[in-house]
Amino acid sequence: CNTSSMPVAAREASIFTGIAIGEYYRQMGLRVLMIADSTSRWAQAMRETSGRLEEIPGEEAFPAYLDSAIKGVYERAGAIRANDGAEGALTIIGSVSPAGGNFEEPVTQSTLAAVKCFLGLSYDRAYKRFYPAIDPLLSWSRYLRQLEGWSAEHLAPDWVEQVEAMTALLQRGDEIARMEQVTGEEGISLEDFVIGRAAAFIDMVFLQQDAFDDIDASAPPARQKALFDRVHAIATRGYGFADKDAARRHFTRLTGLFKNLNYAAPGSPDAARLEAEIEALDAEAPVLEQA
């Protein structure tokens, strides 16, 4: 953990020390996770050291070798097979703290170019008390297609397509929400209104958790998969609601039932009752026939 109150040398050496220890245990055949908080403080320490050495500065006075230094850190992660046959792995998760939330600053840009997965925290979502405050539209992963074979075998043959469809729906829902803020409900069509409610349904039911609830704070993969399948089926189908009020009532009731289901213990009477109510409400929805 790096803090701005630590000495410059300690901030600069801390990440390398942590990685070296992680590599030692990886060589023993263990799976190691190293969390670096924060790489921004480490980069600032490099900037101070570079300035004292009178090196030629780069963008925002960071050293010219900042990009290669950040890549060198993350490239030390990975899986190995030792000479004795032991298999170990080192995973590195680094947090970046850009000043003022500016994602265009050098440390953030160099990090984004080096990593294959990014979870972007949103001030707007944190302000709304959404937990976790990870913005699904800022975040991305380059492992999705890379793991397509594993996903098809263990999750679903069309798992990647389902994830991409949900992501596209969230993106479209965000565009509709921005338009609705300007024009009001009267300025958007019924079709767009339904898409917007479906996107909000995904966000509220699947992407948000309650950290203070023992059940909702952490869900096993099997339960997440079952919830994803059900939410995907509801959110991506075509609806034929008579008006916007009918669409609003339907998704509001569905959201409430799903939120209560997230709090219910799997296999409990409450969970069974809520699942039955969800199925009954879902069956009442006017669904458009597929052409």
PDB file of C-alpha atoms in Angstrom:
ATOM      1  CA  CYS A   1       0.000   0.000   0.000  1.00  0.00           C
ATOM      2  CA  ASN A   2       1.479   3.337  -1.096  1.00  0.00           C
ATOM      3  CA  THR A   3       0.577   6.595   0.599  1.00  0.00           C
ATOM      4  CA  SER A   4       1.816  10.071  -0.226  1.00  0.00           C
ATOM      5  CA  SER A   5       3.258  10.370   3.308  1.00  0.00           C
ATOM      6  CA  MET A   6       5.761   7.549   2.702  1.00  0.00           C
ATOM      7  CA  PRO A   7       9.362   8.370   1.747  1.00  0.00           C
ATOM      8  CA  VAL A   8      10.049   8.588  -1.982  1.00  0.00           C
ATOM      9  CA  ALA A   9      12.390   5.593  -1.986  1.00  0.00           C
ATOM     10  CA  ALA A  10       9.871   3.461  -0.082  1.00  0.00           C
ATOM     11  CA  ARG A  11       7.063   4.323  -2.492  1.00  0.00           C
ATOM     12  CA  GLU A  12       9.202   3.493  -5.509  1.00  0.00           C
ATOM     13  CA  ALA A  13      10.551   0.220  -4.105  1.00  0.00           C
ATOM     14  CA  SER A  14       7.331  -1.070  -2.550  1.00  0.00           C
ATOM     15  CA  ILE A  15       5.755  -2.444  -5.727  1.00  0.00           C
ATOM     16  CA  PHE A  16       8.958  -4.181  -6.838  1.00  0.00           C
ATOM     17  CA  THR A  17       9.347  -5.670  -3.358  1.00  0.00           C
ATOM     18  CA  GLY A  18       5.793  -6.976  -3.424  1.00  0.00           C
ATOM     19  CA  ILE A  19       6.213  -8.501  -6.880  1.00  0.00           C
ATOM     20  CA  ALA A  20       9.502 -10.167  -5.893  1.00  0.00           C
ATOM     21  CA  ILE A  21       7.823 -11.779  -2.877  1.00  0.00           C
ATOM     22  CA  GLY A  22       4.908 -12.873  -5.069  1.00  0.00           C
ATOM     23  CA  GLU A  23       7.280 -14.411  -7.619  1.00  0.00           C
ATOM     24  CA  TYR A  24       9.009 -16.337  -4.814  1.00  0.00           C
ATOM     25  CA  TYR A  25       5.758 -17.982  -3.746  1.00  0.00           C
ATOM     26  CA  ARG A  26       4.723 -18.520  -7.369  1.00  0.00           C
ATOM     27  CA  GLN A  27       7.964 -20.445  -7.891  1.00  0.00           C
ATOM     28  CA  MET A  28       6.888 -22.698  -5.010  1.00  0.00           C
ATOM     29  CA  GLY A  29       3.753 -23.647  -6.962  1.00  0.00           C
ATOM     30  CA  LEU A  30       1.300 -21.318  -5.239  1.00  0.00           C
ATOM     31  CA  ARG A  31      -1.302 -18.981  -6.715  1.00  0.00           C
ATOM     32  CA  VAL A  32      -0.520 -15.451  -5.590  1.00  0.00           C
ATOM     33  CA  LEU A  33      -2.597 -12.273  -5.804  1.00  0.00           C
ATOM     34  CA  MET A  34      -0.805  -8.957  -5.354  1.00  0.00           C
ATOM     35  CA  ILE A  35      -2.870  -5.782  -5.005  1.00  0.00           C
ATOM     36  CA  ALA A  36      -0.945  -2.538  -5.521  1.00  0.00           C
ATOM     37  CA  ASP A  37      -2.611   0.524  -4.024  1.00  0.00           C
ATOM     38  CA  SER A  38      -1.815   2.771  -5.630  1.00  0.00           C
ATOM     39  CA  THR A  39       0.362   2.718  -8.719  1.00  0.00           C
ATOM     40  CA  SER A  40      -0.224   6.456  -9.074  1.00  0.00           C
ATOM     41  CA  ARG A  41       1.753   7.092  -5.862  1.00  0.00           C
ATOM     42  CA  TRP A  42       4.494   4.820  -7.177  1.00  0.00           C
ATOM     43  CA  ALA A  43       4.628   6.751 -10.456  1.00  0.00           C
ATOM     44  CA  GLN A  44       4.753  10.038  -8.559  1.00  0.00           C
ATOM     45  CA  ALA A  45       7.729   8.708  -6.585  1.00  0.00           C
ATOM     46  CA  MET A  46       9.445   7.876  -9.868  1.00  0.00           C
ATOM     47  CA  ARG A  47       8.745  11.425 -11.034  1.00  0.00           C
ATOM     48  CA  GLU A  48      10.354  12.871  -7.904  1.00  0.00           C
ATOM     49  CA  THR A  49      13.395  10.615  -8.241  1.00  0.00           C
ATOM     50  CA  SER A  50      13.720  11.419 -11.939  1.00  0.00           C
ATOM     51  CA  GLY A  51      13.575  15.133 -11.195  1.00  0.00           C
ATOM     52  CA  ARG A  52      16.310  14.889  -8.586  1.00  0.00           C
ATOM     53  CA  LEU A  53      18.476  12.975 -11.055  1.00  0.00           C
ATOM     54  CA  GLU A  54      17.843  15.780 -13.588  1.00  0.00           C
ATOM     55  CA  GLU A  55      16.565  13.348 -16.212  1.00  0.00           C
ATOM     56  CA  ILE A  56      14.737  14.668 -19.262  1.00  0.00           C
ATOM     57  CA  PRO A  57      11.049  14.857 -18.244  1.00  0.00           C
ATOM     58  CA  GLY A  58       8.151  13.514 -20.261  1.00  0.00           C
ATOM     59  CA  GLU A  59       4.472  14.419 -20.165  1.00  0.00           C
ATOM     60  CA  GLU A  60       3.421  16.145 -16.903  1.00  0.00           C
ATOM     61  CA  ALA A  61       7.050  15.853 -15.699  1.00  0.00           C
ATOM     62  CA  PHE A  62       6.848  12.058 -15.413  1.00  0.00           C
ATOM     63  CA  PRO A  63      10.016  10.279 -16.595  1.00  0.00           C
ATOM     64  CA  ALA A  64      10.179   9.481 -20.292  1.00  0.00           C
ATOM     65  CA  TYR A  65      10.378   5.771 -19.447  1.00  0.00           C
ATOM     66  CA  LEU A  66       7.092   5.759 -17.487  1.00  0.00           C
ATOM     67  CA  ASP A  67       5.275   3.692 -20.111  1.00  0.00           C
ATOM     68  CA  SER A  68       7.927   0.966 -20.243  1.00  0.00           C
ATOM     69  CA  ALA A  69       8.200   0.931 -16.422  1.00  0.00           C
ATOM     70  CA  ILE A  70       4.457   0.321 -16.021  1.00  0.00           C
ATOM     71  CA  LYS A  71       4.484  -2.383 -18.689  1.00  0.00           C
ATOM     72  CA  GLY A  72       7.461  -3.990 -16.965  1.00  0.00           C
ATOM     73  CA  VAL A  73       5.473  -4.278 -13.740  1.00  0.00           C
ATOM     74  CA  TYR A  74       2.364  -5.903 -15.198  1.00  0.00           C
ATOM     75  CA  GLU A  75       4.327  -8.176 -17.538  1.00  0.00           C
ATOM     76  CA  ARG A  76       5.807  -9.942 -14.511  1.00  0.00           C
ATOM     77  CA  ALA A  77       2.384 -11.429 -13.791  1.00  0.00           C
ATOM     78  CA  GLY A  78       1.408 -14.775 -15.259  1.00  0.00           C
ATOM     79  CA  ALA A  79       1.425 -18.544 -14.786  1.00  0.00           C
ATOM     80  CA  ILE A  80       4.532 -20.749 -14.790  1.00  0.00           C
ATOM     81  CA  ARG A  81       5.510 -24.408 -14.618  1.00  0.00           C
ATOM     82  CA  ALA A  82       8.649 -24.916 -12.518  1.00  0.00           C
ATOM     83  CA  ASN A  83      11.362 -27.479 -13.247  1.00  0.00           C
ATOM     84  CA  ASP A  84       9.924 -29.789 -10.586  1.00  0.00           C
ATOM     85  CA  GLY A  85       6.532 -29.694 -12.317  1.00  0.00           C
ATOM     86  CA  ALA A  86       4.876 -27.341  -9.833  1.00  0.00           C
ATOM     87  CA  GLU A  87       2.472 -24.853 -11.396  1.00  0.00           C
ATOM     88  CA  GLY A  88       2.129 -21.385  -9.903  1.00  0.00           C
ATOM     89  CA  ALA A  89       0.556 -18.087 -10.865  1.00  0.00           C
ATOM     90  CA  LEU A  90       0.955 -14.434  -9.979  1.00  0.00           C
ATOM     91  CA  THR A  91      -1.953 -12.053 -10.556  1.00  0.00           C
ATOM     92  CA  ILE A  92      -1.420  -8.317 -10.199  1.00  0.00           C
ATOM     93  CA  ILE A  93      -4.265  -5.891  -9.545  1.00  0.00           C
ATOM     94  CA  GLY A  94      -3.194  -2.274  -9.546  1.00  0.00           C
ATOM     95  CA  SER A  95      -5.362   0.659  -8.548  1.00  0.00           C
ATOM     96  CA  VAL A  96      -4.841   3.979 -10.301  1.00  0.00           C
ATOM     97  CA  SER A  97      -5.829   7.244  -8.619  1.00  0.00           C
ATOM     98  CA  PRO A  98      -5.864   9.909 -11.340  1.00  0.00           C
ATOM     99  CA  ALA A  99      -5.985  13.461 -10.049  1.00  0.00           C
ATOM    100  CA  GLY A 100      -9.470  14.888 -10.484  1.00  0.00           C
ATOM    101  CA  GLY A 101     -10.658  11.667 -12.129  1.00  0.00           C
ATOM    102  CA  ASN A 102      -8.776  12.574 -15.322  1.00  0.00           C
ATOM    103  CA  PHE A 103      -8.416   9.352 -17.309  1.00  0.00           C
ATOM    104  CA  GLU A 104      -6.238  11.120 -19.888  1.00  0.00           C
ATOM    105  CA  GLU A 105      -3.273  11.617 -17.545  1.00  0.00           C
ATOM    106  CA  PRO A 106      -0.073   9.628 -18.343  1.00  0.00           C
ATOM    107  CA  VAL A 107      -0.240   6.978 -15.591  1.00  0.00           C
ATOM    108  CA  THR A 108      -3.811   5.996 -16.466  1.00  0.00           C
ATOM    109  CA  GLN A 109      -3.147   5.898 -20.205  1.00  0.00           C
ATOM    110  CA  SER A 110       0.034   3.836 -19.822  1.00  0.00           C
ATOM    111  CA  THR A 111      -1.769   1.430 -17.494  1.00  0.00           C
ATOM    112  CA  LEU A 112      -4.699   1.000 -19.887  1.00  0.00           C
ATOM    113  CA  ALA A 113      -2.245   0.167 -22.664  1.00  0.00           C
ATOM    114  CA  ALA A 114      -0.548  -2.505 -20.535  1.00  0.00           C
ATOM    115  CA  VAL A 115      -3.433  -4.369 -18.882  1.00  0.00           C
ATOM    116  CA  LYS A 116      -6.111  -6.639 -20.351  1.00  0.00           C
ATOM    117  CA  CYS A 117      -8.890  -5.870 -17.892  1.00  0.00           C
ATOM    118  CA  PHE A 118     -10.093  -2.546 -16.508  1.00  0.00           C
ATOM    119  CA  LEU A 119     -12.699  -1.810 -13.835  1.00  0.00           C
ATOM    120  CA  GLY A 120     -13.577   1.874 -13.932  1.00  0.00           C
ATOM    121  CA  LEU A 121     -15.048   3.398 -10.785  1.00  0.00           C
ATOM    122  CA  SER A 122     -17.601   6.125 -11.443  1.00  0.00           C
ATOM    123  CA  TYR A 123     -18.085   9.142  -9.177  1.00  0.00           C
ATOM    124  CA  ASP A 124     -21.666   9.429 -10.411  1.00  0.00           C
ATOM    125  CA  ARG A 125     -22.481   5.860  -9.349  1.00  0.00           C
ATOM    126  CA  ALA A 126     -20.726   6.308  -6.007  1.00  0.00           C
ATOM    127  CA  TYR A 127     -22.715   9.518  -5.423  1.00  0.00           C
ATOM    128  CA  LYS A 128     -25.921   7.553  -6.043  1.00  0.00           C
ATOM    129  CA  ARG A 129     -24.779   4.993  -3.429  1.00  0.00           C
ATOM    130  CA  PHE A 130     -24.484   2.234  -6.016  1.00  0.00           C
ATOM    131  CA  TYR A 131     -22.296  -0.649  -4.816  1.00  0.00           C
ATOM    132  CA  PRO A 132     -19.999  -1.600  -6.324  1.00  0.00           C
ATOM    133  CA  ALA A 133     -19.452   1.754  -8.056  1.00  0.00           C
ATOM    134  CA  ILE A 134     -17.996   0.040 -11.130  1.00  0.00           C
ATOM    135  CA  ASP A 135     -19.288   1.660 -14.305  1.00  0.00           C
ATOM    136  CA  PRO A 136     -20.166  -1.090 -16.827  1.00  0.00           C
ATOM    137  CA  LEU A 137     -19.767   1.367 -19.710  1.00  0.00           C
ATOM    138  CA  LEU A 138     -16.243   2.437 -18.676  1.00  0.00           C
ATOM    139  CA  SER A 139     -15.023  -1.050 -17.814  1.00  0.00           C
ATOM    140  CA  TRP A 140     -13.817  -3.637 -20.311  1.00  0.00           C
ATOM    141  CA  SER A 141     -11.971  -6.933 -20.636  1.00  0.00           C
ATOM    142  CA  ARG A 142      -9.829  -8.331 -23.430  1.00  0.00           C
ATOM    143  CA  TYR A 143     -10.217 -11.820 -21.983  1.00  0.00           C
ATOM    144  CA  LEU A 144     -13.827 -12.217 -23.136  1.00  0.00           C
ATOM    145  CA  ARG A 145     -13.029 -13.602 -26.585  1.00  0.00           C
ATOM    146  CA  GLN A 146      -9.839 -15.247 -25.333  1.00  0.00           C
ATOM    147  CA  LEU A 147     -11.910 -17.370 -22.926  1.00  0.00           C
ATOM    148  CA  GLU A 148     -14.692 -18.064 -25.428  1.00  0.00           C
ATOM    149  CA  GLY A 149     -13.884 -21.786 -25.577  1.00  0.00           C
ATOM    150  CA  TRP A 150     -13.947 -22.177 -21.796  1.00  0.00           C
ATOM    151  CA  SER A 151     -17.155 -20.142 -21.553  1.00  0.00           C
ATOM    152  CA  ALA A 152     -18.862 -22.277 -24.189  1.00  0.00           C
ATOM    153  CA  GLU A 153     -17.942 -25.455 -22.290  1.00  0.00           C
ATOM    154  CA  HIS A 154     -18.683 -24.371 -18.716  1.00  0.00           C
ATOM    155  CA  LEU A 155     -21.297 -21.597 -19.030  1.00  0.00           C
ATOM    156  CA  ALA A 156     -23.226 -21.547 -22.315  1.00  0.00           C
ATOM    157  CA  PRO A 157     -22.399 -21.996 -26.019  1.00  0.00           C
ATOM    158  CA  ASP A 158     -23.442 -18.392 -26.717  1.00  0.00           C
ATOM    159  CA  TRP A 159     -22.152 -16.881 -23.453  1.00  0.00           C
ATOM    160  CA  VAL A 160     -19.989 -14.236 -25.141  1.00  0.00           C
ATOM    161  CA  GLU A 161     -22.870 -13.157 -27.382  1.00  0.00           C
ATOM    162  CA  GLN A 162     -25.148 -12.868 -24.340  1.00  0.00           C
ATOM    163  CA  VAL A 163     -22.638 -10.660 -22.512  1.00  0.00           C
ATOM    164  CA  GLU A 164     -22.184  -8.462 -25.583  1.00  0.00           C
ATOM    165  CA  ALA A 165     -25.974  -8.161 -25.996  1.00  0.00           C
ATOM    166  CA  MET A 166     -26.379  -7.065 -22.364  1.00  0.00           C
ATOM    167  CA  THR A 167     -23.520  -4.566 -22.729  1.00  0.00           C
ATOM    168  CA  ALA A 168     -25.072  -3.116 -25.884  1.00  0.00           C
ATOM    169  CA  LEU A 169     -28.424  -2.830 -24.090  1.00  0.00           C
ATOM    170  CA  LEU A 170     -26.792  -0.953 -21.195  1.00  0.00           C
ATOM    171  CA  GLN A 171     -25.100   1.388 -23.662  1.00  0.00           C
ATOM    172  CA  ARG A 172     -28.361   2.060 -25.470  1.00  0.00           C
ATOM    173  CA  GLY A 173     -30.144   2.536 -22.149  1.00  0.00           C
ATOM    174  CA  ASP A 174     -27.590   5.161 -21.107  1.00  0.00           C
ATOM    175  CA  GLU A 175     -28.151   7.052 -24.365  1.00  0.00           C
ATOM    176  CA  ILE A 176     -31.922   6.964 -23.841  1.00  0.00           C
ATOM    177  CA  ALA A 177     -31.571   8.132 -20.216  1.00  0.00           C
ATOM    178  CA  ARG A 178     -29.512  11.133 -21.330  1.00  0.00           C
ATOM    179  CA  MET A 179     -32.086  11.959 -23.992  1.00  0.00           C
ATOM    180  CA  GLU A 180     -34.914  11.596 -21.471  1.00  0.00           C
ATOM    181  CA  GLN A 181     -33.230  14.062 -19.109  1.00  0.00           C
ATOM    182  CA  VAL A 182     -33.403  16.689 -21.850  1.00  0.00           C
ATOM    183  CA  THR A 183     -36.757  15.979 -23.495  1.00  0.00           C
ATOM    184  CA  GLY A 184     -38.681  14.184 -20.757  1.00  0.00           C
ATOM    185  CA  GLU A 185     -40.685  10.992 -21.306  1.00  0.00           C
ATOM    186  CA  GLU A 186     -42.747  12.744 -23.976  1.00  0.00           C
ATOM    187  CA  GLY A 187     -39.680  13.120 -26.174  1.00  0.00           C
ATOM    188  CA  ILE A 188     -38.888   9.415 -26.509  1.00  0.00           C
ATOM    189  CA  SER A 189     -40.831   6.634 -28.170  1.00  0.00           C
ATOM    190  CA  LEU A 190     -42.488   3.758 -26.321  1.00  0.00           C
ATOM    191  CA  GLU A 191     -39.903   1.354 -27.750  1.00  0.00           C
ATOM    192  CA  ASP A 192     -37.012   3.450 -26.417  1.00  0.00           C
ATOM    193  CA  PHE A 193     -38.785   3.843 -23.072  1.00  0.00           C
ATOM    194  CA  VAL A 194     -39.020   0.052 -22.717  1.00  0.00           C
ATOM    195  CA  ILE A 195     -35.331  -0.335 -23.606  1.00  0.00           C
ATOM    196  CA  GLY A 196     -34.442   2.270 -20.995  1.00  0.00           C
ATOM    197  CA  ARG A 197     -36.453   0.456 -18.307  1.00  0.00           C
ATOM    198  CA  ALA A 198     -34.862  -2.873 -19.295  1.00  0.00           C
ATOM    199  CA  ALA A 199     -31.363  -1.382 -18.998  1.00  0.00           C
ATOM    200  CA  ALA A 200     -32.191   0.069 -15.568  1.00  0.00           C
ATOM    201  CA  PHE A 201     -33.560  -3.354 -14.581  1.00  0.00           C
ATOM    202  CA  ILE A 202     -30.216  -5.003 -15.453  1.00  0.00           C
ATOM    203  CA  ASP A 203     -28.311  -2.391 -13.487  1.00  0.00           C
ATOM    204  CA  MET A 204     -30.461  -2.567 -10.364  1.00  0.00           C
ATOM    205  CA  VAL A 205     -30.883  -6.337 -10.257  1.00  0.00           C
ATOM    206  CA  PHE A 206     -27.624  -7.799 -11.559  1.00  0.00           C
ATOM    207  CA  LEU A 207     -24.898  -5.153 -11.291  1.00  0.00           C
ATOM    208  CA  GLN A 208     -25.661  -3.817  -7.812  1.00  0.00           C
ATOM    209  CA  GLN A 209     -25.168  -5.576  -4.486  1.00  0.00           C
ATOM    210  CA  ASP A 210     -25.766  -4.883  -0.808  1.00  0.00           C
ATOM    211  CA  ALA A 211     -22.436  -5.157   1.008  1.00  0.00           C
ATOM    212  CA  PHE A 212     -24.223  -5.207   4.383  1.00  0.00           C
ATOM    213  CA  ASP A 213     -26.274  -8.311   3.560  1.00  0.00           C
ATOM    214  CA  ASP A 214     -24.590 -11.680   4.135  1.00  0.00           C
ATOM    215  CA  ILE A 215     -26.320 -13.307   1.159  1.00  0.00           C
ATOM    216  CA  ASP A 216     -26.210 -10.492  -1.399  1.00  0.00           C
ATOM    217  CA  ALA A 217     -22.666  -9.379  -0.537  1.00  0.00           C
ATOM    218  CA  SER A 218     -21.195 -12.516  -2.093  1.00  0.00           C
ATOM    219  CA  ALA A 219     -22.939 -14.906  -4.464  1.00  0.00           C
ATOM    220  CA  PRO A 220     -21.467 -18.216  -5.725  1.00  0.00           C
ATOM    221  CA  PRO A 221     -20.852 -18.543  -9.491  1.00  0.00           C
ATOM    222  CA  ALA A 222     -23.788 -20.920  -9.974  1.00  0.00           C
ATOM    223  CA  ARG A 223     -26.233 -18.410  -8.501  1.00  0.00           C
ATOM    224  CA  GLN A 224     -24.739 -15.565 -10.549  1.00  0.00           C
ATOM    225  CA  LYS A 225     -25.109 -17.656 -13.710  1.00  0.00           C
ATOM    226  CA  ALA A 226     -28.754 -18.497 -12.935  1.00  0.00           C
ATOM    227  CA  LEU A 227     -29.531 -14.832 -12.229  1.00  0.00           C
ATOM    228  CA  PHE A 228     -27.744 -13.714 -15.399  1.00  0.00           C
ATOM    229  CA  ASP A 229     -29.714 -16.171 -17.553  1.00  0.00           C
ATOM    230  CA  ARG A 230     -33.031 -15.027 -16.114  1.00  0.00           C
ATOM    231  CA  VAL A 231     -32.210 -11.308 -16.360  1.00  0.00           C
ATOM    232  CA  HIS A 232     -30.908 -11.734 -19.930  1.00  0.00           C
ATOM    233  CA  ALA A 233     -34.096 -13.522 -21.025  1.00  0.00           C
ATOM    234  CA  ILE A 234     -36.316 -10.797 -19.552  1.00  0.00           C
ATOM    235  CA  ALA A 235     -34.305  -7.768 -20.672  1.00  0.00           C
ATOM    236  CA  THR A 236     -33.577  -8.757 -24.279  1.00  0.00           C
ATOM    237  CA  ARG A 237     -37.011  -9.914 -25.436  1.00  0.00           C
ATOM    238  CA  GLY A 238     -39.435  -7.698 -27.337  1.00  0.00           C
ATOM    239  CA  TYR A 239     -42.439  -6.325 -25.461  1.00  0.00           C
ATOM    240  CA  GLY A 240     -45.781  -5.001 -26.658  1.00  0.00           C
ATOM    241  CA  PHE A 241     -46.868  -2.777 -23.775  1.00  0.00           C
ATOM    242  CA  ALA A 242     -49.923  -0.601 -24.391  1.00  0.00           C
ATOM    243  CA  ASP A 243     -48.271   2.507 -22.960  1.00  0.00           C
ATOM    244  CA  LYS A 244     -45.319   3.744 -20.899  1.00  0.00           C
ATOM    245  CA  ASP A 245     -47.183   3.440 -17.606  1.00  0.00           C
ATOM    246  CA  ALA A 246     -47.714  -0.280 -18.202  1.00  0.00           C
ATOM    247  CA  ALA A 247     -44.018  -0.749 -18.984  1.00  0.00           C
ATOM    248  CA  ARG A 248     -42.995   1.220 -15.898  1.00  0.00           C
ATOM    249  CA  ARG A 249     -45.282  -0.780 -13.602  1.00  0.00           C
ATOM    250  CA  HIS A 250     -44.039  -4.092 -14.976  1.00  0.00           C
ATOM    251  CA  PHE A 251     -40.317  -3.363 -14.605  1.00  0.00           C
ATOM    252  CA  THR A 252     -40.786  -1.676 -11.219  1.00  0.00           C
ATOM    253  CA  ARG A 253     -42.538  -4.762  -9.836  1.00  0.00           C
ATOM    254  CA  LEU A 254     -39.966  -7.075 -11.427  1.00  0.00           C
ATOM    255  CA  THR A 255     -37.082  -5.074  -9.976  1.00  0.00           C
ATOM    256  CA  GLY A 256     -38.587  -5.217  -6.486  1.00  0.00           C
ATOM    257  CA  LEU A 257     -39.115  -8.984  -6.663  1.00  0.00           C
ATOM    258  CA  PHE A 258     -35.596  -9.634  -7.951  1.00  0.00           C
ATOM    259  CA  LYS A 259     -34.032  -7.399  -5.289  1.00  0.00           C
ATOM    260  CA  ASN A 260     -35.881  -9.371  -2.607  1.00  0.00           C
ATOM    261  CA  LEU A 261     -34.767 -12.610  -4.269  1.00  0.00           C
ATOM    262  CA  ASN A 262     -31.149 -11.469  -4.033  1.00  0.00           C
ATOM    263  CA  TYR A 263     -31.604 -11.232  -0.253  1.00  0.00           C
ATOM    264  CA  ALA A 264     -33.248 -14.663   0.045  1.00  0.00           C
ATOM    265  CA  ALA A 265     -31.168 -17.724   0.868  1.00  0.00           C
ATOM    266  CA  PRO A 266     -31.076 -20.249  -2.017  1.00  0.00           C
ATOM    267  CA  GLY A 267     -33.555 -23.072  -1.471  1.00  0.00           C
ATOM    268  CA  SER A 268     -35.455 -21.221   1.251  1.00  0.00           C
ATOM    269  CA  PRO A 269     -39.272 -20.867   1.262  1.00  0.00           C
ATOM    270  CA  ASP A 270     -38.893 -17.138   0.614  1.00  0.00           C
ATOM    271  CA  ALA A 271     -36.763 -17.804  -2.464  1.00  0.00           C
ATOM    272  CA  ALA A 272     -39.292 -20.325  -3.811  1.00  0.00           C
ATOM    273  CA  ARG A 273     -42.172 -17.895  -3.254  1.00  0.00           C
ATOM    274  CA  LEU A 274     -40.339 -15.017  -4.953  1.00  0.00           C
ATOM    275  CA  GLU A 275     -39.347 -17.183  -7.921  1.00  0.00           C
ATOM    276  CA  ALA A 276     -42.981 -18.215  -8.368  1.00  0.00           C
ATOM    277  CA  GLU A 277     -44.112 -14.571  -8.250  1.00  0.00           C
ATOM    278  CA  ILE A 278     -41.444 -13.604 -10.795  1.00  0.00           C
ATOM    279  CA  GLU A 279     -42.533 -16.371 -13.167  1.00  0.00           C
ATOM    280  CA  ALA A 280     -46.186 -15.353 -12.824  1.00  0.00           C
ATOM    281  CA  LEU A 281     -45.433 -11.678 -13.441  1.00  0.00           C
ATOM    282  CA  ASP A 282     -43.167 -12.519 -16.369  1.00  0.00           C
ATOM    283  CA  ALA A 283     -45.909 -14.648 -17.918  1.00  0.00           C
ATOM    284  CA  GLU A 284     -48.324 -11.693 -17.777  1.00  0.00           C
ATOM    285  CA  ALA A 285     -46.055  -9.421 -19.838  1.00  0.00           C
ATOM    286  CA  PRO A 286     -47.166  -8.825 -23.451  1.00  0.00           C
ATOM    287  CA  VAL A 287     -44.372 -10.326 -25.558  1.00  0.00           C
ATOM    288  CA  LEU A 288     -44.017  -9.655 -29.279  1.00  0.00           C
ATOM    289  CA  GLU A 289     -43.882 -12.704 -31.507  1.00  0.00           C
ATOM    290  CA  GLN A 290     -40.540 -13.303 -33.192  1.00  0.00           C
ATOM    291  CA  ALA A 291     -40.659 -12.911 -36.962  1.00  0.00           C
TER     292      ALA A 291
END
